[in-house]
CSV table of C-alpha atoms and ligand atoms in Angstrom, one decimal:
chain,number,residue,atom,x,y,z
A,1,UNK,CA,-50.0,50.5,41.5
A,2,UNK,CA,-47.5,49.8,38.4
A,3,UNK,CA,-45.4,46.6,39.1
A,4,UNK,CA,-41.7,47.9,39.9
A,5,UNK,CA,-39.4,46.0,37.6
A,6,UNK,CA,-35.8,46.7,37.6
A,7,UNK,CA,-33.3,45.4,34.2
A,8,UNK,CA,-30.5,44.8,34.6
A,9,UNK,CA,-28.8,43.6,31.0
A,10,UNK,CA,-25.4,43.5,32.3
A,11,UNK,CA,-22.1,43.0,30.2
A,12,UNK,CA,-21.6,41.8,26.9
A,13,UNK,CA,-24.7,40.8,24.7
A,14,UNK,CA,-26.7,40.9,27.7
A,15,UNK,CA,-27.8,44.7,26.9
A,16,UNK,CA,-28.2,44.4,23.1
A,17,UNK,CA,-30.5,40.7,24.1
A,18,UNK,CA,-32.5,43.5,26.7
A,19,UNK,CA,-33.5,46.1,24.5
A,20,UNK,CA,-35.5,43.3,22.9
A,21,UNK,CA,-37.0,42.1,26.0
A,22,UNK,CA,-38.0,46.1,26.5
A,23,UNK,CA,-39.5,46.3,23.6
A,24,UNK,CA,-41.6,43.6,24.8
A,25,UNK,CA,-42.5,45.2,28.1
A,26,UNK,CA,-42.9,48.4,26.3
A,27,UNK,CA,-45.6,46.3,24.0
A,28,UNK,CA,-47.5,45.0,26.9
A,29,UNK,CA,-47.6,48.5,28.0
A,30,UNK,CA,-48.9,49.6,25.0
A,31,UNK,CA,-51.9,46.9,24.1
A,32,UNK,CA,-53.0,48.0,27.9
A,33,UNK,CA,-52.1,44.1,28.6
A,34,UNK,CA,-49.9,45.3,31.6
A,35,UNK,CA,-47.8,48.6,33.3
A,36,UNK,CA,-44.7,48.6,34.4
A,37,UNK,CA,-42.1,51.1,36.5
A,38,UNK,CA,-39.4,50.2,34.6
A,39,UNK,CA,-35.8,50.9,36.7
A,40,UNK,CA,-32.5,50.2,35.2
A,41,UNK,CA,-29.0,49.8,36.4
A,42,UNK,CA,-25.5,49.2,36.0
A,43,UNK,CA,-23.9,45.2,37.1
A,44,UNK,CA,-21.0,43.2,36.8
A,45,UNK,CA,-18.4,44.6,34.6
A,46,UNK,CA,-20.3,47.6,33.5
A,47,UNK,CA,-20.5,48.2,37.1
A,48,UNK,CA,-16.6,47.4,37.8
A,49,UNK,CA,-15.8,50.1,35.1
A,50,UNK,CA,-18.1,53.2,36.7
A,51,UNK,CA,-18.5,52.3,40.2
A,52,UNK,CA,-15.7,49.9,40.6
A,53,UNK,CA,-17.7,47.0,42.2
A,54,UNK,CA,-19.9,44.6,40.9
A,55,UNK,CA,-22.5,45.3,42.6
A,56,UNK,CA,-23.4,48.6,44.7
A,57,UNK,CA,-25.4,48.9,47.9
A,58,UNK,CA,-27.4,51.3,45.9
A,59,UNK,CA,-28.4,49.0,43.3
A,60,UNK,CA,-29.1,45.5,46.2
A,61,UNK,CA,-31.7,48.0,47.7
A,62,UNK,CA,-33.7,48.4,44.0
A,63,UNK,CA,-33.8,45.0,44.0
A,64,UNK,CA,-35.3,44.1,46.8
A,65,UNK,CA,-37.2,47.0,46.5
A,66,UNK,CA,-38.4,46.3,42.3
A,67,UNK,CA,-41.5,42.9,42.4
A,68,UNK,CA,-39.4,41.4,40.0
A,69,UNK,CA,-36.1,41.3,37.9
A,70,UNK,CA,-34.7,41.0,34.8
A,71,UNK,CA,-31.7,40.2,34.6
A,72,UNK,CA,-28.6,40.1,31.2
A,73,UNK,CA,-25.8,38.4,31.0
A,74,UNK,CA,-22.5,39.6,33.3
A,75,UNK,CA,-19.2,38.3,32.7
A,76,UNK,CA,-16.3,38.9,29.6
A,77,UNK,CA,-13.2,38.1,29.4
A,78,UNK,CA,-11.4,41.7,30.0
A,79,UNK,CA,-12.8,41.4,33.7
A,80,UNK,CA,-11.0,37.9,34.3
A,81,UNK,CA,-7.4,38.9,35.5
A,82,UNK,CA,-10.1,40.4,38.5
A,83,UNK,CA,-9.5,39.1,42.0
A,84,UNK,CA,-12.3,36.5,42.9
A,85,UNK,CA,-14.4,38.6,45.4
A,86,UNK,CA,-14.6,41.6,42.8
A,87,UNK,CA,-15.6,40.1,39.6
A,88,UNK,CA,-18.4,40.3,37.4
A,89,UNK,CA,-19.9,37.2,38.5
A,90,UNK,CA,-20.5,37.9,41.6
A,91,UNK,CA,-23.4,40.5,41.3
A,92,UNK,CA,-25.2,37.3,40.5
A,93,UNK,CA,-24.1,35.5,43.7
A,94,UNK,CA,-24.9,38.8,45.4
A,95,UNK,CA,-28.4,38.8,44.0
A,96,UNK,CA,-29.0,35.7,45.1
A,97,UNK,CA,-27.7,36.0,48.4
A,98,UNK,CA,-29.4,39.2,49.1
A,99,UNK,CA,-32.9,38.5,47.9
A,100,UNK,CA,-33.2,34.8,49.5
A,101,UNK,CA,-33.2,33.3,45.9
A,102,UNK,CA,-33.3,29.2,47.0
A,103,UNK,CA,-35.1,28.0,44.2
A,104,UNK,CA,-33.6,27.8,40.3
A,105,UNK,CA,-36.3,27.0,38.0
A,106,UNK,CA,-35.0,26.1,34.9
A,107,UNK,CA,-37.0,24.7,31.3
A,108,UNK,CA,-36.6,22.8,29.2
A,109,UNK,CA,-39.1,23.4,26.2
A,110,UNK,CA,-39.0,21.8,22.1
A,111,UNK,CA,-40.2,24.2,20.7
A,112,UNK,CA,-41.3,22.2,17.5
A,113,UNK,CA,-39.4,24.2,14.6
A,114,UNK,CA,-36.2,22.6,16.4
A,115,UNK,CA,-37.2,19.1,16.9
A,116,UNK,CA,-34.4,18.6,14.8
A,117,UNK,CA,-32.1,20.9,16.3
A,118,UNK,CA,-32.2,18.8,19.7
A,119,UNK,CA,-29.3,16.0,19.4
A,120,UNK,CA,-31.4,13.4,20.0
A,121,UNK,CA,-34.0,12.2,18.1
A,122,UNK,CA,-36.8,13.9,17.2
A,123,UNK,CA,-39.8,11.3,17.8
A,124,UNK,CA,-38.0,11.4,21.2
A,125,UNK,CA,-38.3,15.2,22.2
A,126,UNK,CA,-41.1,16.7,20.3
A,127,UNK,CA,-43.2,18.0,22.5
A,128,UNK,CA,-41.1,18.5,25.4
A,129,UNK,CA,-42.1,20.2,28.2
A,130,UNK,CA,-39.3,19.6,31.6
A,131,UNK,CA,-39.2,22.3,34.6
A,132,UNK,CA,-36.4,21.5,36.5
A,133,UNK,CA,-36.5,22.8,40.1
A,134,UNK,CA,-32.6,23.2,41.6
A,135,UNK,CA,-31.9,24.1,45.4
A,136,UNK,CA,-30.1,26.9,44.2
A,137,UNK,CA,-28.2,28.7,47.8
A,138,UNK,CA,-27.3,24.8,50.0
A,139,UNK,CA,-26.1,22.2,49.8
A,140,UNK,CA,-22.8,20.7,48.4
A,141,UNK,CA,-22.0,24.2,47.3
A,142,UNK,CA,-22.1,26.4,50.6
A,143,UNK,CA,-22.1,23.3,53.3
A,144,UNK,CA,-19.2,23.2,56.0
A,145,UNK,CA,-17.0,21.9,56.6
A,146,UNK,CA,-15.7,23.0,53.4
A,147,UNK,CA,-11.3,24.0,52.4
A,148,UNK,CA,-8.5,22.2,51.3
A,149,UNK,CA,-6.3,21.3,54.8
A,150,UNK,CA,-2.6,19.9,54.7
A,151,UNK,CA,-2.4,17.0,56.8
A,152,UNK,CA,0.6,15.7,59.3
A,153,UNK,CA,2.5,14.0,56.7
A,154,UNK,CA,1.9,16.6,54.2
A,155,UNK,CA,-0.7,15.5,51.8
A,156,UNK,CA,-3.4,18.0,51.3
A,157,UNK,CA,-7.2,17.3,50.9
A,158,UNK,CA,-10.4,18.8,49.8
A,159,UNK,CA,-13.7,18.8,51.4
A,160,UNK,CA,-17.1,19.9,51.3
A,161,UNK,CA,-20.2,18.7,52.6
A,162,UNK,CA,-23.5,18.8,51.3
A,163,UNK,CA,-26.0,19.9,54.5
A,164,UNK,CA,-29.7,19.6,53.7
A,165,UNK,CA,-31.9,21.1,56.7
A,166,UNK,CA,-35.5,19.8,56.5
A,167,UNK,CA,-36.3,23.2,55.7
A,168,UNK,CA,-34.5,24.0,52.8
A,169,UNK,CA,-35.6,21.1,51.1
A,170,UNK,CA,-39.9,21.7,52.3
A,171,UNK,CA,-38.9,24.9,51.3
A,172,UNK,CA,-38.0,24.0,47.0
A,173,UNK,CA,-39.7,20.7,47.2
A,174,UNK,CA,-42.8,23.5,47.9
A,175,UNK,CA,-42.4,25.3,44.8
A,176,UNK,CA,-42.1,21.9,42.6
A,177,UNK,CA,-45.3,21.1,44.1
A,178,UNK,CA,-46.9,24.1,43.6
A,179,UNK,CA,-45.6,24.1,39.5
A,180,UNK,CA,-47.0,20.9,39.0
A,181,UNK,CA,-50.0,21.6,40.1
A,182,UNK,CA,-50.2,24.4,36.7
A,183,UNK,CA,-48.5,21.8,34.9
A,184,UNK,CA,-49.1,18.1,34.5
A,185,UNK,CA,-49.3,17.4,38.1
A,186,UNK,CA,-46.2,15.1,38.5
A,187,UNK,CA,-43.1,15.5,40.3
A,188,UNK,CA,-39.3,13.4,40.4
A,189,UNK,CA,-37.4,13.9,43.3
A,190,UNK,CA,-33.9,13.5,42.2
A,191,UNK,CA,-31.5,12.3,45.0
A,192,UNK,CA,-29.1,9.3,46.2
A,193,UNK,CA,-30.8,8.1,49.1
A,194,UNK,CA,-29.1,5.3,48.6
A,195,UNK,CA,-25.8,6.7,49.5
A,196,UNK,CA,-25.8,9.8,50.9
A,197,UNK,CA,-27.1,10.4,54.3
A,198,UNK,CA,-28.4,14.1,52.7
A,199,UNK,CA,-30.6,12.3,49.7
A,200,UNK,CA,-32.0,10.0,52.2
A,201,UNK,CA,-33.3,13.2,54.7
A,202,UNK,CA,-34.4,14.9,51.0
A,203,UNK,CA,-36.5,11.5,49.7
A,204,UNK,CA,-38.0,11.2,53.8
A,205,UNK,CA,-38.8,15.1,53.8
A,206,UNK,CA,-40.4,15.2,50.1
A,207,UNK,CA,-42.2,12.0,50.7
A,208,UNK,CA,-44.2,13.5,53.4
A,209,UNK,CA,-44.5,17.2,52.3
A,210,UNK,CA,-46.0,14.9,49.1
A,211,UNK,CA,-48.4,12.8,51.5
A,212,UNK,CA,-49.8,16.1,54.2
A,213,UNK,CA,-50.1,18.7,51.4
A,214,UNK,CA,-49.4,17.9,47.8
A,215,UNK,CA,-52.1,14.2,47.6
A,216,UNK,CA,-53.6,15.7,44.2
A,217,UNK,CA,-49.2,15.9,42.6
A,218,UNK,CA,-48.5,12.3,41.8
A,219,UNK,CA,-44.4,12.0,43.4
A,220,UNK,CA,-42.5,9.4,42.3
A,221,UNK,CA,-38.8,9.0,43.5
A,222,UNK,CA,-35.2,8.8,41.5
A,223,UNK,CA,-31.9,8.4,41.6
A,224,UNK,CA,-29.6,11.3,40.0
A,225,UNK,CA,-27.4,8.7,37.6
A,226,UNK,CA,-30.2,6.9,36.8
A,227,UNK,CA,-31.5,10.5,36.2
A,228,UNK,CA,-29.1,11.2,34.2
A,229,UNK,CA,-29.8,8.1,31.5
A,230,UNK,CA,-33.5,8.4,31.4
A,231,UNK,CA,-33.1,12.4,30.5
A,232,UNK,CA,-30.8,10.7,27.7
A,233,UNK,CA,-33.4,7.9,27.0
A,234,UNK,CA,-37.0,9.1,27.9
A,235,UNK,CA,-37.2,13.0,28.5
A,236,UNK,CA,-41.1,13.3,27.9
A,237,UNK,CA,-41.1,10.8,31.4
A,238,UNK,CA,-40.5,14.4,33.1
A,239,UNK,CA,-43.0,16.9,33.8
A,240,UNK,CA,-41.3,18.6,37.0
A,241,UNK,CA,-37.7,17.2,38.5
A,242,UNK,CA,-36.5,18.6,42.0
A,243,UNK,CA,-33.4,18.1,43.0
A,244,UNK,CA,-29.8,19.6,44.8
A,245,UNK,CA,-27.8,22.4,44.2
A,246,UNK,CA,-25.3,20.2,42.9
A,247,UNK,CA,-27.3,17.6,41.1
A,248,UNK,CA,-29.5,20.4,39.5
A,249,UNK,CA,-26.8,22.3,38.3
A,250,UNK,CA,-25.8,18.5,36.5
A,251,UNK,CA,-29.0,17.3,35.6
A,252,UNK,CA,-30.5,20.9,33.9
A,253,UNK,CA,-27.0,22.2,32.1
A,254,UNK,CA,-27.8,17.9,30.0
A,255,UNK,CA,-31.4,18.8,29.5
A,256,UNK,CA,-30.5,22.5,28.5
A,257,UNK,CA,-28.8,20.5,25.5
A,258,UNK,CA,-31.2,18.3,24.6
A,259,UNK,CA,-33.7,21.3,23.2
A,260,UNK,CA,-30.7,22.3,20.9
A,261,UNK,CA,-30.3,25.8,21.7
A,262,UNK,CA,-28.5,27.8,24.3
A,263,UNK,CA,-29.8,31.4,23.4
A,264,UNK,CA,-33.4,30.1,23.7
A,265,UNK,CA,-33.8,29.0,27.3
A,266,UNK,CA,-34.6,31.2,29.6
A,267,UNK,CA,-34.8,30.7,34.2
A,268,UNK,CA,-35.5,32.2,37.3
A,269,UNK,CA,-34.6,32.2,40.5
A,270,UNK,CA,-37.5,32.2,43.5
A,271,UNK,CA,-36.9,33.6,47.6
A,272,UNK,CA,-39.9,32.3,50.0
A,273,UNK,CA,-43.1,34.6,49.8
A,274,UNK,CA,-43.7,36.4,52.8
A,275,UNK,CA,-47.1,36.7,54.9
A,276,UNK,CA,-48.5,38.8,52.0
A,277,UNK,CA,-47.3,35.9,49.4
A,278,UNK,CA,-44.9,38.3,47.4
A,279,UNK,CA,-41.6,37.4,46.9
A,280,UNK,CA,-38.2,38.0,45.4
A,281,UNK,CA,-37.5,36.7,41.9
A,282,UNK,CA,-34.8,36.9,39.5
A,283,UNK,CA,-35.4,35.9,35.4
A,284,UNK,CA,-32.2,35.8,33.9
A,285,UNK,CA,-31.6,34.2,30.4
A,286,UNK,CA,-29.4,30.9,31.3
A,287,UNK,CA,-26.6,31.7,28.2
A,288,UNK,CA,-23.5,34.3,29.5
A,289,UNK,CA,-22.4,37.2,27.5
A,290,UNK,CA,-20.6,35.6,25.2
A,291,UNK,CA,-17.4,38.0,24.5
A,292,UNK,CA,-16.9,36.3,20.5
A,293,UNK,CA,-20.1,37.9,19.9
A,294,UNK,CA,-21.0,41.0,21.8
A,295,UNK,CA,-21.7,44.2,19.9
A,296,UNK,CA,-21.9,42.8,16.3
A,297,UNK,CA,-26.2,42.4,16.6
A,298,UNK,CA,-26.2,38.7,16.0
A,299,UNK,CA,-27.1,37.3,19.6
A,300,UNK,CA,-30.2,35.7,19.7
A,301,UNK,CA,-32.9,38.1,22.5
A,302,UNK,CA,-35.3,34.9,22.9
A,303,UNK,CA,-34.0,33.3,25.8
A,304,UNK,CA,-34.0,36.9,27.2
A,305,UNK,CA,-37.8,37.2,26.1
A,306,UNK,CA,-39.1,34.0,27.2
A,307,UNK,CA,-37.6,35.3,30.7
A,308,UNK,CA,-40.0,37.7,30.7
A,309,UNK,CA,-42.8,35.5,30.0
A,310,UNK,CA,-41.9,33.2,32.8
A,311,UNK,CA,-41.6,36.7,34.9
A,312,UNK,CA,-45.2,37.3,33.9
A,313,UNK,CA,-46.4,34.0,34.9
A,314,UNK,CA,-44.2,33.2,38.5
A,315,UNK,CA,-44.1,37.1,39.9
A,316,UNK,CA,-47.6,37.8,38.5
A,317,UNK,CA,-49.4,35.2,38.2
A,318,UNK,CA,-49.9,36.9,34.0
A,319,UNK,CA,-50.4,33.0,32.5
A,320,UNK,CA,-52.3,34.2,29.7
A,321,UNK,CA,-49.8,37.5,28.8
A,322,UNK,CA,-47.0,34.7,29.5
A,323,UNK,CA,-47.9,32.1,27.4
A,324,UNK,CA,-49.3,34.5,24.7
A,325,UNK,CA,-44.9,35.9,24.9
A,326,UNK,CA,-44.5,31.6,24.2
A,327,UNK,CA,-46.8,31.4,21.3
A,328,UNK,CA,-45.0,34.3,19.6
A,329,UNK,CA,-41.9,32.9,19.9
A,330,UNK,CA,-42.7,29.6,18.6
A,331,UNK,CA,-44.9,31.4,15.8
A,332,UNK,CA,-41.7,33.3,14.3
A,333,UNK,CA,-39.6,30.4,14.5
A,334,UNK,CA,-42.3,28.0,12.6
A,335,UNK,CA,-41.8,31.0,10.2
A,336,UNK,CA,-38.5,30.2,9.5
A,337,UNK,CA,-36.6,32.6,11.2
A,338,UNK,CA,-33.4,31.8,12.9
A,339,UNK,CA,-30.6,33.4,14.7
A,340,UNK,CA,-26.7,32.4,14.4
A,341,UNK,CA,-26.9,30.0,17.3
A,342,UNK,CA,-29.9,27.7,16.3
A,343,UNK,CA,-28.1,24.9,15.0
A,344,UNK,CA,-30.4,24.0,11.9
A,345,UNK,CA,-29.2,23.7,8.5
A,346,UNK,CA,-30.5,25.1,5.3
A,347,UNK,CA,-32.3,27.8,7.6
A,348,UNK,CA,-31.7,31.5,6.7
A,349,UNK,CA,-29.9,33.9,9.2
A,350,UNK,CA,-30.8,36.8,11.3
A,351,UNK,CA,-29.9,39.8,13.1
A,352,UNK,CA,-31.1,40.4,17.1
A,353,UNK,CA,-33.2,43.2,15.7
A,354,UNK,CA,-34.7,41.6,13.1
A,355,UNK,CA,-35.7,38.5,15.3
A,356,UNK,CA,-37.5,41.0,17.8
A,357,UNK,CA,-39.2,42.7,15.1
A,358,UNK,CA,-40.3,39.7,14.2
A,359,UNK,CA,-41.3,39.0,17.9
A,360,UNK,CA,-43.7,41.9,18.2
A,361,UNK,CA,-44.9,41.5,14.9
A,362,UNK,CA,-45.9,38.2,16.0
A,363,UNK,CA,-47.9,39.8,18.9
A,364,UNK,CA,-49.7,41.9,16.4
A,365,UNK,CA,-50.9,39.0,15.4
A,366,UNK,CA,-51.8,37.2,18.0
B,401,NAI,P1,-21.5,32.1,26.6
B,401,NAI,O1,-23.4,31.5,27.3
B,401,NAI,O2,-21.2,33.2,27.0
B,401,NAI,O3,-21.4,31.9,25.5
B,401,NAI,C1,-21.3,30.2,24.9
B,401,NAI,C2,-21.4,29.9,23.3
B,401,NAI,O4,-22.8,29.7,23.3
B,401,NAI,C3,-20.5,31.2,22.6
B,401,NAI,O5,-20.7,30.9,21.4
B,401,NAI,C4,-22.0,32.4,21.9
B,401,NAI,O6,-21.6,33.4,21.7
B,401,NAI,C5,-22.9,31.7,22.5
B,401,NAI,N1,-24.2,32.4,22.5
B,401,NAI,C6,-24.6,32.8,23.7
B,401,NAI,N2,-25.7,33.3,24.3
B,401,NAI,C7,-26.1,33.0,22.9
B,401,NAI,C8,-27.5,34.4,22.3
B,401,NAI,N3,-27.9,34.6,23.1
B,401,NAI,N4,-27.1,34.0,21.3
B,401,NAI,C9,-26.4,33.4,20.1
B,401,NAI,N5,-25.1,32.7,20.5
B,401,NAI,C10,-25.0,32.8,21.9
B,401,NAI,O7,-21.2,30.9,27.4
B,401,NAI,P2,-19.4,31.4,28.4
B,401,NAI,O8,-18.0,32.1,26.9
B,401,NAI,O9,-19.1,30.0,28.9
B,401,NAI,O10,-19.2,32.4,28.9
B,401,NAI,C11,-18.8,34.1,28.8
B,401,NAI,C12,-18.9,35.2,29.6
B,401,NAI,O11,-20.1,35.2,29.6
B,401,NAI,C13,-18.3,34.3,30.7
B,401,NAI,O12,-17.6,35.7,31.5
B,401,NAI,C14,-19.0,34.0,31.8
B,401,NAI,O13,-18.9,33.8,32.8
B,401,NAI,C15,-20.1,34.5,31.2
B,401,NAI,N6,-21.5,33.6,31.9
B,401,NAI,C16,-22.3,34.7,32.6
B,401,NAI,C17,-23.3,33.9,33.1
B,401,NAI,C18,-24.4,35.1,34.3
B,401,NAI,O14,-24.7,36.0,33.7
B,401,NAI,N7,-25.7,34.4,34.1
B,401,NAI,C19,-24.3,32.3,33.1
B,401,NAI,C20,-22.7,32.0,32.1
B,401,NAI,C21,-21.7,33.1,31.4
B,402,MG,MG1,-23.9,25.2,35.1
């Protein structure tokens, strides 16, 4: 049967960059590499305008039925005054919750042609190929008790609690170990076991799982503060980093800046495999809807296209086709093509469509 894809372009530059990813999907079909049944629907502000809500139940049903979801980005200033529960960003939170997407994969690759876009020295980042696996549905952002309380004397206190169960730690660690097996074979587990109970349980649980099921993967542990320092000092020491929701939020933003190119970075969020090995998954660029450049044809489509490459790798185990797309992107960059977001002096600037054209031309050559 054909693979079922759901495209959710969203708002701002989302639809502009999704069109270019769609052309790559069409290329895969045309060249006989893969056949997809493609559906497309509204999320975010676009859905608020048309349907009065950031995501409808029908769209969630379609996402649950799809083999994979390719998401653009949502949000924009025109919806910022919406109530908390009706913001465009609710769409992504709802999808995460309903599809059970607990493992957020954030690669930080440095393309050879972009080494001098990094704020770090070229010799430190050349060849960097780092993957951060962030736990995405548990931890301090969701743990109970939480809230703001008023004490008897009128003082207020804000409370968040980091809670992790062994099951939550094991399932995200498993994702990291499996990834490492297909990469350089190394996992660094990051927490603060020195000062946090949940961090201590994290370390014990990952250690036990590694010893029992992944003895072939080289496991090491690092405190989160040291990890931040090591990412700036010597990021190439890492292969796969696995960490909590909070630390992963911070460390993955830091790691993404090492690449110097926000408009280049894809991500994946995966659920747990069922008995038949099928898992829900959503792929999206890490950038937002970029309202400042929306509608101008200036957006860099490469993060969306690289998100498609991740989709092929992780939802369909199409490693070769994923690699082909990544090579095409590297080739385009090597030929000097740059959209406005890539901070390198002296390179000619092109728009969204020209960049999409260049990727297709490069694919035809490979
Ligand atoms: P942003 O990522 O949309 O933009 C930050 C800066 O980077 C802007 O100057 C923008 O023009 C530029 N930029 C981003 N992607 C680019 C691309 N592909 N090509 C060229 N330039 C690019 O972040 P910002 O401005 O903080 O948020 C804008 C809206 O996007 C907000 O409503 C925010 O809530 C939403 N957002 C949505 C996300 C999602 O859908 N998952 C993630 C992050 C933000
Ligand atoms: Mg963040």
